[in-house]
Coordinates of C-alpha atoms in Angstrom, one line a residue:
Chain A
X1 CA -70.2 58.6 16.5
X2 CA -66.8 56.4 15.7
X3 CA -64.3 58.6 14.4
X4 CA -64.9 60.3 11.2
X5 CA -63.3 58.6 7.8
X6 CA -64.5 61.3 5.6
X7 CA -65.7 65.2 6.7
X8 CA -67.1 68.0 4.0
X9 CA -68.1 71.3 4.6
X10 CA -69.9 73.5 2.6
X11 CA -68.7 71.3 -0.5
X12 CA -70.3 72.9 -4.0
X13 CA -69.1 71.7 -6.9
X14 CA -69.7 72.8 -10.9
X15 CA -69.1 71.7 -14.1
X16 CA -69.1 74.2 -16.5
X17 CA -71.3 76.7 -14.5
X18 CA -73.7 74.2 -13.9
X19 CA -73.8 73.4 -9.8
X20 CA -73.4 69.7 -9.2
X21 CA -73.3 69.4 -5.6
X22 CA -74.4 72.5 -4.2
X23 CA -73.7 73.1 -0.6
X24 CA -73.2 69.5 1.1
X25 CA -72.1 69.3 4.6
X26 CA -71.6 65.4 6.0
X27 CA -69.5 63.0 8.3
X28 CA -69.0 59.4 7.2
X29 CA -67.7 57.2 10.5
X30 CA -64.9 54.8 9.9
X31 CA -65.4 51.0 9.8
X32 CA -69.1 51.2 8.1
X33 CA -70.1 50.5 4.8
X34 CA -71.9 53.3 3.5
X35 CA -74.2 53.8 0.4
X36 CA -73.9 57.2 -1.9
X37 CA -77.6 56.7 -3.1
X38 CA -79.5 59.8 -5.4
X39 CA -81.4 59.6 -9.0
X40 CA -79.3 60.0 -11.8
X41 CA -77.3 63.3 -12.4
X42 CA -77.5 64.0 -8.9
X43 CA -73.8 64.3 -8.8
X44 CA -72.8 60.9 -7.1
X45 CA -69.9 60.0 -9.2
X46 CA -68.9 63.8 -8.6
X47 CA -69.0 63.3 -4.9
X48 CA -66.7 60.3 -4.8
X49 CA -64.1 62.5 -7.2
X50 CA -64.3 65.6 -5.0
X51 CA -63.6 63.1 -2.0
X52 CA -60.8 61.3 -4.4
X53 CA -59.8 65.2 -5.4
X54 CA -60.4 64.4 -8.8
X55 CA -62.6 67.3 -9.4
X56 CA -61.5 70.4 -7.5
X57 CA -64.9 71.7 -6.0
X58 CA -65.8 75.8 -6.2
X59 CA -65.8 76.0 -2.3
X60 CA -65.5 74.2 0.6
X61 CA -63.2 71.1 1.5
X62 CA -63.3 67.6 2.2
X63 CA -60.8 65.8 4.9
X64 CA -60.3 62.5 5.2
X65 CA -59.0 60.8 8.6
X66 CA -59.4 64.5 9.7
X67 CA -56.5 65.5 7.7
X68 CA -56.3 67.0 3.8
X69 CA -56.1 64.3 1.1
X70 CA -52.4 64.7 0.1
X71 CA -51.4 63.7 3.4
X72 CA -53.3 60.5 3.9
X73 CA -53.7 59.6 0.0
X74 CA -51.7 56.0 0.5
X75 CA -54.7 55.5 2.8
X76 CA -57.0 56.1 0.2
X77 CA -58.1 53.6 -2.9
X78 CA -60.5 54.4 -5.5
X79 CA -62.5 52.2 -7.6
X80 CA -63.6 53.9 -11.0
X81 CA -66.7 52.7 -13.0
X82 CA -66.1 50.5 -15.2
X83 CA -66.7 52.2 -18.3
X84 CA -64.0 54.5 -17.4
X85 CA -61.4 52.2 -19.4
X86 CA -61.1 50.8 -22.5
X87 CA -61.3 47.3 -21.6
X88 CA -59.8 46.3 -25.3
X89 CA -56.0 47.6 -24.1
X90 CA -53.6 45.1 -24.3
X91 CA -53.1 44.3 -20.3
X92 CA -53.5 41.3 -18.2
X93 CA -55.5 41.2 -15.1
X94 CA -52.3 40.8 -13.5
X95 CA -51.1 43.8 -15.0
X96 CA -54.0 45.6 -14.4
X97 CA -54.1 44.6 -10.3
X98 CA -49.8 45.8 -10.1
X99 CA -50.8 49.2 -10.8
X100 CA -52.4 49.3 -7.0
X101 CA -48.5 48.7 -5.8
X102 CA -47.4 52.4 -8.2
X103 CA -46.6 55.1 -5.7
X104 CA -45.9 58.4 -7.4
X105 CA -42.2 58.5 -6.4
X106 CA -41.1 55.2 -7.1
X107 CA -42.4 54.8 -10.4
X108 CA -39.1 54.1 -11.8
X109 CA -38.5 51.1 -9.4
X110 CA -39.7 47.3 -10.2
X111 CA -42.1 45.7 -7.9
X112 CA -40.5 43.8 -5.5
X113 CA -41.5 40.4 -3.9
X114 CA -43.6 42.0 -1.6
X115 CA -45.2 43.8 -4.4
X116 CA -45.9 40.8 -6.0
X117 CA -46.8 38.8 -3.6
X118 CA -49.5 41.1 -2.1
X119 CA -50.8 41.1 -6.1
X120 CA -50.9 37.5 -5.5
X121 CA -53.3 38.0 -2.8
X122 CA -55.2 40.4 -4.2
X123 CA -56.4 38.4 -7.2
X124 CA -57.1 35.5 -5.2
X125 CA -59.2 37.4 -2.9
X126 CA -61.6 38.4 -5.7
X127 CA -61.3 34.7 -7.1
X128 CA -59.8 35.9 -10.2
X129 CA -56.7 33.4 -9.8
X130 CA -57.5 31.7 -13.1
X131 CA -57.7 34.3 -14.8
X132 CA -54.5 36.6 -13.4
X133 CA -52.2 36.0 -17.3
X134 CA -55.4 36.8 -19.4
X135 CA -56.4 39.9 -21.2
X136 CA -59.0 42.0 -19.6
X137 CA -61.3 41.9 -22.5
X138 CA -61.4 38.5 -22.1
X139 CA -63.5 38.6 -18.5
X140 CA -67.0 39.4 -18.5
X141 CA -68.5 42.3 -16.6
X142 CA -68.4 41.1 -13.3
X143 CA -65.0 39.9 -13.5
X144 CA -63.9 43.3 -14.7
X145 CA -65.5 45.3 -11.8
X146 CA -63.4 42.4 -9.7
X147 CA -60.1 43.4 -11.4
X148 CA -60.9 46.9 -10.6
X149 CA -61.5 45.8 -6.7
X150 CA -58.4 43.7 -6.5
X151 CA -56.3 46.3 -7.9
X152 CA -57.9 48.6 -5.2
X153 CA -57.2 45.9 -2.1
X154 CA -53.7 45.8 -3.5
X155 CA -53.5 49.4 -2.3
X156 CA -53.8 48.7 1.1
X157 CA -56.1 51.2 2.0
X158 CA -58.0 52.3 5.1
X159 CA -60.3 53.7 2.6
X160 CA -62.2 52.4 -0.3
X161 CA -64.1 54.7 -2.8
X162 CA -66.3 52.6 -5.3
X163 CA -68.3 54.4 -8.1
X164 CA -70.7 51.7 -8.7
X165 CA -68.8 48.3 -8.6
X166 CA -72.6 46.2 -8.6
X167 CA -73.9 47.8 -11.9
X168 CA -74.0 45.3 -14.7
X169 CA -72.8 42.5 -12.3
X170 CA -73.6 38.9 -12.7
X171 CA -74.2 37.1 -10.1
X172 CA -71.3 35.3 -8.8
X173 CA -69.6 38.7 -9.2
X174 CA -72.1 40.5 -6.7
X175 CA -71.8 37.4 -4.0
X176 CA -68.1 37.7 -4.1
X177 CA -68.0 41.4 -4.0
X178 CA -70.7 41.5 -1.0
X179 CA -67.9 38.3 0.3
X180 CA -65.2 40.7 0.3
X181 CA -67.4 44.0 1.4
X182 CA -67.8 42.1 4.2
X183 CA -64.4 40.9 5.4
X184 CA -63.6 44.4 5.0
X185 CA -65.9 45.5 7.6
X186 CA -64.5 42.9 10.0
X187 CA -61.0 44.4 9.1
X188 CA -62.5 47.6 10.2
X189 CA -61.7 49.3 6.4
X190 CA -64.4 51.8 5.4
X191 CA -66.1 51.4 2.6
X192 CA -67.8 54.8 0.5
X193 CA -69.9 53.4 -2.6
X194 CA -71.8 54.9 -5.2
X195 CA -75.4 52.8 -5.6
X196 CA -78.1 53.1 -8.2
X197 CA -80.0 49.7 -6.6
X198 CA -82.6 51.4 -4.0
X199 CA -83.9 47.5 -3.3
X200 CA -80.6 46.5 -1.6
X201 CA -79.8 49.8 -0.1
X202 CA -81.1 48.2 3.7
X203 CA -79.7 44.6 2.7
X204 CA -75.9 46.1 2.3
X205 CA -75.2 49.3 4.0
X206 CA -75.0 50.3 7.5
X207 CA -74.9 53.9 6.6
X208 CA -76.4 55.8 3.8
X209 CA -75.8 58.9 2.1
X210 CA -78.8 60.3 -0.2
X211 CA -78.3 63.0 -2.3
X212 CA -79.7 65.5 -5.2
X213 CA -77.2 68.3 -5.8
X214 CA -77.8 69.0 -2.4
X215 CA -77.5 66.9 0.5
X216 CA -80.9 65.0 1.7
X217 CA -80.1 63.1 4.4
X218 CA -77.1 61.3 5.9
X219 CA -77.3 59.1 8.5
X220 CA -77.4 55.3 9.7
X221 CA -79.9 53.3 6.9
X222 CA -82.4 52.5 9.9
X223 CA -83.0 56.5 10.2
X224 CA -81.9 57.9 7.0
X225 CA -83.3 55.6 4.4
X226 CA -87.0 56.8 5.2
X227 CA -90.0 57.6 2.2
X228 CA -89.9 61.0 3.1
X229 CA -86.3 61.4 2.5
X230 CA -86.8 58.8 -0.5
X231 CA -89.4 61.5 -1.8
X232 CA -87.2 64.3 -1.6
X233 CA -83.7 62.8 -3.3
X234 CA -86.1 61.5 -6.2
X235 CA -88.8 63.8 -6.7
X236 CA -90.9 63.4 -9.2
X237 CA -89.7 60.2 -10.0
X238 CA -93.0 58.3 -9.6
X239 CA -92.2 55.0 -10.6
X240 CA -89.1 54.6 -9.0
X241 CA -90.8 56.2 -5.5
X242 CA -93.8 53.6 -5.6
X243 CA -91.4 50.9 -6.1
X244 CA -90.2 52.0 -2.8
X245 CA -92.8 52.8 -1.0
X246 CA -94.3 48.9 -2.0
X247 CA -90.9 47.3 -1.0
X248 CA -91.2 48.9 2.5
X249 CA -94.8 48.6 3.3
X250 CA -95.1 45.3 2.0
X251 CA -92.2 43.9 3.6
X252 CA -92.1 45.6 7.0
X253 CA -88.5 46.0 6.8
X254 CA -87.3 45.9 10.3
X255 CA -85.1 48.4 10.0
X256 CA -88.0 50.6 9.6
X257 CA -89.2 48.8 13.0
X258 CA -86.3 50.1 14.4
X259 CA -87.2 53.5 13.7
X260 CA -90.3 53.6 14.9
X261 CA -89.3 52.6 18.3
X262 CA -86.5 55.1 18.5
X263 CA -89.4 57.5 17.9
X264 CA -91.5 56.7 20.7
Chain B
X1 CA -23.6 50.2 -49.5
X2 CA -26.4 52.7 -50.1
X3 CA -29.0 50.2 -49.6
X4 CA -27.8 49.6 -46.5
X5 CA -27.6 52.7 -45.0
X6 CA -31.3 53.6 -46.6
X7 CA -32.5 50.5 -44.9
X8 CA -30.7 51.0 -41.4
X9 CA -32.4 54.6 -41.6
X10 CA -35.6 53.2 -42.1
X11 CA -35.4 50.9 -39.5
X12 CA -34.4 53.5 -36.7
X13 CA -37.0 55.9 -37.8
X14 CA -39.9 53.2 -37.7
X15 CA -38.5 51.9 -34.3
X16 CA -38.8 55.1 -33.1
X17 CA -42.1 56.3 -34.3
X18 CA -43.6 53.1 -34.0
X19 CA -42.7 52.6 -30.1
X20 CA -44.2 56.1 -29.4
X21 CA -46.7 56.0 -32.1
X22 CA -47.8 52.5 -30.1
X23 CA -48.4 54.6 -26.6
X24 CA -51.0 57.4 -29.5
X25 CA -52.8 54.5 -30.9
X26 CA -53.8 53.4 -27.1
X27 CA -54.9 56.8 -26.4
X28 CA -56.6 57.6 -29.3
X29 CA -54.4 59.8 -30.7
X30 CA -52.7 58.4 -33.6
X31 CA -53.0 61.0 -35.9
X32 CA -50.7 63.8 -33.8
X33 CA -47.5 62.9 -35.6
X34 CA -49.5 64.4 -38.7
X35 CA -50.8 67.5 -37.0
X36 CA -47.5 68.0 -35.3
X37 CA -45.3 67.5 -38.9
X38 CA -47.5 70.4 -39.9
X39 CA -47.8 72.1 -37.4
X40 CA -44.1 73.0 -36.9
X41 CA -44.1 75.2 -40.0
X42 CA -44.4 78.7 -38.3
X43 CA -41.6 76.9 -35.5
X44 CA -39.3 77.1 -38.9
X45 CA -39.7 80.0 -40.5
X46 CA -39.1 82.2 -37.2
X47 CA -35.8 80.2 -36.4
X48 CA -35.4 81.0 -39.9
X49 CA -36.2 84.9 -39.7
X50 CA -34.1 84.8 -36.3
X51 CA -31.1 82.9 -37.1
X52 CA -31.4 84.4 -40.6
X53 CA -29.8 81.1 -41.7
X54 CA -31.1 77.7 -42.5
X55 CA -28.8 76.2 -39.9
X56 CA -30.5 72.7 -38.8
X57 CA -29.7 73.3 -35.2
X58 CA -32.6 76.7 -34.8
X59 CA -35.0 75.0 -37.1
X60 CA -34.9 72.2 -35.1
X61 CA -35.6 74.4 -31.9
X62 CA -37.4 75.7 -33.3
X63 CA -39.8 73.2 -35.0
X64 CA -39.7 70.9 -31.5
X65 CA -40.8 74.5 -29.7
X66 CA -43.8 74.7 -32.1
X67 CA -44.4 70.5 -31.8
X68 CA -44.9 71.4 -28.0
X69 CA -46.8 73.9 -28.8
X70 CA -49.7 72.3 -30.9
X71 CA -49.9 69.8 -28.3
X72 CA -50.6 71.6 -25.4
X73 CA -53.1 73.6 -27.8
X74 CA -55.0 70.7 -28.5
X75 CA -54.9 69.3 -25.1
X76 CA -56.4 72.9 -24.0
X77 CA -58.9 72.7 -26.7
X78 CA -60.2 69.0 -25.8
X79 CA -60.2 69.9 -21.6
X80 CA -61.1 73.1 -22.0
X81 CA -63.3 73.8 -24.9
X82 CA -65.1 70.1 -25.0
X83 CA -64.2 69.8 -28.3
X84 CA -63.6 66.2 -29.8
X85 CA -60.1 65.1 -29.3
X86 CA -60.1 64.5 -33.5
X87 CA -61.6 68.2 -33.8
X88 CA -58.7 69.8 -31.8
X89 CA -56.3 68.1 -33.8
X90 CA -57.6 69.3 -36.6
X91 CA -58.0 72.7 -35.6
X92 CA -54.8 73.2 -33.8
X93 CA -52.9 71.9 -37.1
X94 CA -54.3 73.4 -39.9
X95 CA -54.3 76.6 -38.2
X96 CA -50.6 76.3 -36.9
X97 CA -49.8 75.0 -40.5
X98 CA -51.7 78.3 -42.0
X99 CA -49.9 80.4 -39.8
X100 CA -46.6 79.2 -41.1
X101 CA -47.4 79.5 -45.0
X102 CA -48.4 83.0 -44.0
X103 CA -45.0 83.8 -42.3
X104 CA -43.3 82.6 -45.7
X105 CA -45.6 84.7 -47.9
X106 CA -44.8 88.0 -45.7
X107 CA -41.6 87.9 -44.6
X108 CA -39.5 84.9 -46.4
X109 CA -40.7 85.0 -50.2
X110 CA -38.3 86.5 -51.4
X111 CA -35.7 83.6 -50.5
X112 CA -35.1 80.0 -50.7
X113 CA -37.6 78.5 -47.7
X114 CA -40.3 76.5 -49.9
X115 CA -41.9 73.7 -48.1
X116 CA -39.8 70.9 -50.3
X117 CA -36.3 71.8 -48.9
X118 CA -38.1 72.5 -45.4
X119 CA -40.4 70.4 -44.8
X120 CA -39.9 67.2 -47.2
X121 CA -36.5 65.2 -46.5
X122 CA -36.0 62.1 -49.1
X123 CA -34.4 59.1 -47.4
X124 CA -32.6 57.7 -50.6
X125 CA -30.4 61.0 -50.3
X126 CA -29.4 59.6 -46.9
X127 CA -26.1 57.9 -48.1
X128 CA -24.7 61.2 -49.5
X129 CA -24.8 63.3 -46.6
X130 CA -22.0 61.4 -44.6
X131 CA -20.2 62.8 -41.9
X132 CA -16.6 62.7 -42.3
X133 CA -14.6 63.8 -39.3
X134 CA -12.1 65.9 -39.1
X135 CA -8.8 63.5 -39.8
X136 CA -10.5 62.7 -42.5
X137 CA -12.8 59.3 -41.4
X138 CA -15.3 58.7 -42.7
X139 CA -18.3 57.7 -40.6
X140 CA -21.0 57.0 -42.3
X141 CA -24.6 58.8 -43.2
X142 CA -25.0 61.9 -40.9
X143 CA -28.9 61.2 -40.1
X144 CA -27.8 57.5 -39.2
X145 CA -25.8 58.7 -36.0
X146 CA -29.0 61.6 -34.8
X147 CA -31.6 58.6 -35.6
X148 CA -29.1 56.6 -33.6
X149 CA -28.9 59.2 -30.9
X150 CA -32.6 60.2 -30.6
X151 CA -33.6 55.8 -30.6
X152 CA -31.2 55.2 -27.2
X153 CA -32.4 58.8 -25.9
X154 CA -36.2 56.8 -26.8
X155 CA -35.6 53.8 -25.2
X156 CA -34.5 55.2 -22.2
X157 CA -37.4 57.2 -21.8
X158 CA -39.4 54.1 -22.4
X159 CA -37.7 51.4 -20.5
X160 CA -37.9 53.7 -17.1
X161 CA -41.1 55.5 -17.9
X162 CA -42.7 52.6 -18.6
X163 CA -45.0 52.1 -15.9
X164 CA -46.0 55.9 -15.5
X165 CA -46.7 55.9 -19.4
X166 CA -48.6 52.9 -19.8
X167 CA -50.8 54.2 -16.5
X168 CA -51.5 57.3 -17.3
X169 CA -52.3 55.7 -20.8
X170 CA -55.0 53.4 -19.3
X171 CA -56.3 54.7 -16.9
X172 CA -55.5 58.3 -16.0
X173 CA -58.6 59.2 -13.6
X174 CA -56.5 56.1 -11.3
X175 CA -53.3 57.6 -11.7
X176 CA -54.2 60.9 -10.4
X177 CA -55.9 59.2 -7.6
X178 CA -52.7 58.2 -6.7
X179 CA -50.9 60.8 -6.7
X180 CA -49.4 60.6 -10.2
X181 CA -49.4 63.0 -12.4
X182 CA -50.9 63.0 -15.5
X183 CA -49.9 65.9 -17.3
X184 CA -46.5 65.7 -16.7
X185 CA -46.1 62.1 -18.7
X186 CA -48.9 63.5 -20.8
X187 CA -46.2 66.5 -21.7
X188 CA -42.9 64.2 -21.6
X189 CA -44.6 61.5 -24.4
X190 CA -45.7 64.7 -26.5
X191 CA -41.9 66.3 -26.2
X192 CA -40.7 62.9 -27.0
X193 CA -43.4 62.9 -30.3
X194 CA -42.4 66.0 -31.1
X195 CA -38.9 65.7 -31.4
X196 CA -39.0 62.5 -33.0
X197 CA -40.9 63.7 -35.8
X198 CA -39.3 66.8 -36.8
X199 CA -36.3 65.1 -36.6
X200 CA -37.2 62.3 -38.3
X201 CA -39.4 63.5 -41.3
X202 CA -36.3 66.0 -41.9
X203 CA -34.4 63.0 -42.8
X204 CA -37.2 60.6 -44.8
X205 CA -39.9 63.2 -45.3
X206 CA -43.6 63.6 -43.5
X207 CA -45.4 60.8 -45.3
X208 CA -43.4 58.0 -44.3
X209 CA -42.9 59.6 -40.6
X210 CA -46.6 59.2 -40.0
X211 CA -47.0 56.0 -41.5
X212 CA -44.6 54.5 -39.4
X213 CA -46.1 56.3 -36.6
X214 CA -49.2 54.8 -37.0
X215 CA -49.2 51.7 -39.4
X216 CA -47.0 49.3 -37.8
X217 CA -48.5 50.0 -33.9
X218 CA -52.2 49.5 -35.3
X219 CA -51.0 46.3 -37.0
X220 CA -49.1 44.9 -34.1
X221 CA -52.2 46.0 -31.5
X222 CA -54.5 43.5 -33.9
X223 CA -52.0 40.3 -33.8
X224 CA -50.9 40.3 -29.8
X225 CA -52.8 41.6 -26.1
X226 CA -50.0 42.1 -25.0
X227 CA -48.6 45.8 -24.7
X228 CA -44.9 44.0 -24.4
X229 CA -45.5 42.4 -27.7
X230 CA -47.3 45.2 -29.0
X231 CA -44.3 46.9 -29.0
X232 CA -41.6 44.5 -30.0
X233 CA -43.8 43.3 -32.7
X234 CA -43.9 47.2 -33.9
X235 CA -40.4 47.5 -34.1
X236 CA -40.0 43.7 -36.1
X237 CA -42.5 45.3 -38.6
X238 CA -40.7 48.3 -38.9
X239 CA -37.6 46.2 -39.8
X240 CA -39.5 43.8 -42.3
X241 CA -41.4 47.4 -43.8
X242 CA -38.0 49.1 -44.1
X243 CA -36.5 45.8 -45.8
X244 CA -39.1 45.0 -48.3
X245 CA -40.1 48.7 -49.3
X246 CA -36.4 48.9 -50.1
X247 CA -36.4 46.3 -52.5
X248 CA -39.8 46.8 -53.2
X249 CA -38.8 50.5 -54.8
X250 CA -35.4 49.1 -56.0
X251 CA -37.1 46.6 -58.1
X252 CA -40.0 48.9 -59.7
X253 CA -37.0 52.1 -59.3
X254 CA -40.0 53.8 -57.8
X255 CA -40.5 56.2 -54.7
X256 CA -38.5 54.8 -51.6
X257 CA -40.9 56.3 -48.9
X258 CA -43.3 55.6 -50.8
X259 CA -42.6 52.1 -50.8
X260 CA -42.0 51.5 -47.4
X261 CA -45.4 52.9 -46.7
X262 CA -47.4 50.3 -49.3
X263 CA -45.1 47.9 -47.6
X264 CA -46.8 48.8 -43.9
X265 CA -49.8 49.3 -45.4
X266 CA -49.8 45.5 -47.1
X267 CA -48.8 43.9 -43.7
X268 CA -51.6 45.8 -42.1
X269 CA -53.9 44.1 -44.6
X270 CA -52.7 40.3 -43.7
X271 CA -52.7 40.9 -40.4
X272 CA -56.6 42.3 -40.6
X273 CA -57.4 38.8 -42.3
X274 CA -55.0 36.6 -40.8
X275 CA -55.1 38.0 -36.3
X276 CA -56.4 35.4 -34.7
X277 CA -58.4 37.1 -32.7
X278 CA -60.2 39.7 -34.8
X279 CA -59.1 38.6 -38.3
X280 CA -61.4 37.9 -41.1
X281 CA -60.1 34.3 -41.1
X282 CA -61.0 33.8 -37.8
X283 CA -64.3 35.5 -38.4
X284 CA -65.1 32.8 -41.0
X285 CA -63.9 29.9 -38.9
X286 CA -66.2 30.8 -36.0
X287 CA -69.3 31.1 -37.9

């Protein structure tokens, strides 16, 4: 395997006495784009926060670039869902993106032209350039979840942690977001993203993480992403698990070629 | 002269409460300059009972100790307990303010500590209490010059904790992600809240404290997006509230403070049918 961008061990987690992720052990590699992928409630936002260490987890740890967060955190960016603000606030996409340039101990300094021009950038990258002086509740959806990427590219990052940047995403938003996911890849960033959409799961991940409290399977999509394990993460969840089973029957995904032959 | 110095007083206590009461109304919290002016209470009456005096200097410790205090009780009570933010402002204060009557009951009856010298200043007796140095000039209204003080202390705190506060205020999951921490401009804007209101509402009384607090900010956040103008629009309509509730209560001799606030109070009615954004006019127009 490439080196590792993300290692836990033994990670449970609990809110309010209530296990959340229960004893998951896993190694992301760096330079993949990789899918967090579970029903609902399954704890994937809670994942992403233990990784961010936005939640402090009952045991166990989780290392990024084989080192504890606090010393690698400027390598680190973090995309929150989108109904984590309130998008009525009275800030500028601009404004908005700038925050990716704070560092804790030079809050007190202005942004230099550096600063600003890598905000610049940012925006431009996300195709939000018209819209950098106008107020965020202005933008629809998709160009909200964009804000929220540019203000994580702005960062800098080795790492980027997405809590479900394609939900409620029209479509120009989703192309340029898959646009960008990809030129990250090229740039070698790793990408760890929180995804409800099991249809796309082969189309946009190399790597997929499945999970239900505990840990189902982790692994490359072409061996991970399998009915069986499918069955497992969702359960009883009939609807949802025939939906599945149809799209990869009928379609013959060759992924699921792939598989095969590794098997034999 | 008087009217002057009535309206200058105004003016630094609504700049002051309106800037920070601005940074509430963004998080949600608007109504903490109310919980906190009573929720000092028990703060007073033990500087009282200690200092055995009703020097301002231990009451005011005293009071800002207590401000703290609620604060980081209803903080505890929203993480901690899950309770609605609007709950553990109401618990924390009413209990706090319980406390404090209870103090005065038991131990402080028997003397002069009611809750209309304590708790209650009146800003049109602002002009009397000047503060005449020692060679005998005369400098003008005591509470002027500790407004003063406390407004340059407040924009100091603002203009360089700008960027922390307004982060933390949007967004504070993405602050702590990088590395900032929360709590600790969580805690600075609530010292700075607490302060401002027990020092202020000892000068123009608890009413017109929290109406600055939170009229002005809520009628500035519906006529601008943006938090820049937000706030400079806050302290112009602190100026204008201070001016025309002046002259408002001069001309029907009524309530001062209580003028000021129908003042704030009328300009937060234009500007809910006049914003263009989300005014009633506009409303109209686009239907």
């Amino acid at each position: 395997m490439a080196d590792i961008a993300v290692e836990a061990h033994n990670l449970t987690v609990s809110y309010h006495h209530k296990p959340v992720l229960w004893d998951v052990d896993f190694q992301l590699p760096q330079g993949s784009l990789i899918g967090i992928v579970g029903p609902n409630g399954s704890g994937k936002t809670t994942l992403l926060k233990s990784i961010m260490g936005l939640v402090q987890p009952d045991s166990g740890y989780v290392e990024i670039f084989g080192k504890p967060l606090e010393q690698v955190r400027a390598r680190v960016s973090y995309v929150p869902q989108r109904e984590s603000v309130d998008w009525d606030f009275p800030i500028s996409v601009r404004e908005v993106v700038e925050m990716g340039r704070y560092r804790p101990g030079r809050l007190l300094r202005r942004l230099d032209s550096t600063d600003k021009a890598i905000v610049r950038q940012s925006i431009a990258r996300v195709g939000l350039e018209a819209f950098a002086d106008q107020q965020i509740a202005q933008l629809s959806g998709g160009q909200q979840q964009r804000v929220f990427i540019a203000r994580a590219l702005a960062q800098q990052a080795d790492l980027y942690l997405m809590d479900e940047p394609f939900a409620g995403v029209d479509a120009t938003s989703e192309r340029a977001i898959l646009q960008l996911l990809a030129e990250m890849k090229v740039a070698g960033k790793t990408v760890v993203m929180v995804h409800h959409d099991l249809q796309t799961v082969q189309e946009y991940f190399d790597w997929v993480l499945l999970l239900n409290t505990r840990l189902v399977a982790c692994g490359p999509v072409s061996s991970a992403f399998t009915e069986d394990n499918l069955r497992q993460a969702y359960g009883g969840q009939l609807t949802i698990l025939s939906k599945v089973a149809h799209l990869v029957e009928e379609h013959d995904f060759p992924v699921r070629d792939r598989s095969k032959k590794q098997r034999t | 002269m008087n009217a002057f110095w009535i309206i200058l007083t105004g003016t630094l206590v609504a700049t002051s409460s309106g800037l920070l009461g601005a940074f509430l109304l963004l998080r949600k919290m608007s109504m903490l300059g109310d919980a906190i002016s009573h929720a000092v209470l028990p703060g007073i009456v033990i500087a009282y009972l200690v200092a055995g005096s009703r020097e301002p200097l231990p009451m005011l410790l005293g009071a800002a100790g207590f401000g703290v205090l609620a604060t980081v009780l209803i903080e505890m009570l929203y993480r901690k307990a899950r309770l609605q933010s609007d709950a553990a402002i109401g618990v924390t204060f009413t209990g706090l303010f319980a406390l404090g009557i209870i103090l005065i009951s038991a131990f402080a009856g028997q003397v002069d500590l009611d809750l209309d010298c304590v708790l209650f200043g009146e800003i049109a007796y602002v002009p009397i209490d000047v503060w005449i140095t020692p060679s005998g000039l005369n400098l003008g209204p005591r509470a002027v010059w500790i407004l003063g003080g406390l407004l340059v202390l407040l924009l100091l705190l603002l203009g360089l904790g700008y960027k922390g506060l307004v982060i933390t205020t949007f967004q504070a999951e993405y602050a702590a992600a990088l590395g900032v921490s929360v709590s600790f401009w969580h805690y600075l804007l609530m010292s700075a809240v607490s302060v401002t209101t027990v020092v202020s509402f000892e000068v123009v009384g608890a009413m017109l404290v929290v109406a600055f607090m939170v009229v002005p900010p809520a009628t500035a956040f519906l006529l601008t997006n943006k938090l820049q103008h937000m706030l400079a629009l806050t302290v112009l309509l602190g100026l204008g509230t201070a001016l025309g509730g002046y002259c408002l209560a001069a001309w029907l001799d009524a309530s001062i403070a209580g003028a000021m606030s129908v003042v704030a109070g009328a300009f937060f009615l234009l500007a809910l049918l006049l914003a263009p954004r989300t005014g009633y006019r506009h409303q109209l127009w686009q239907r």
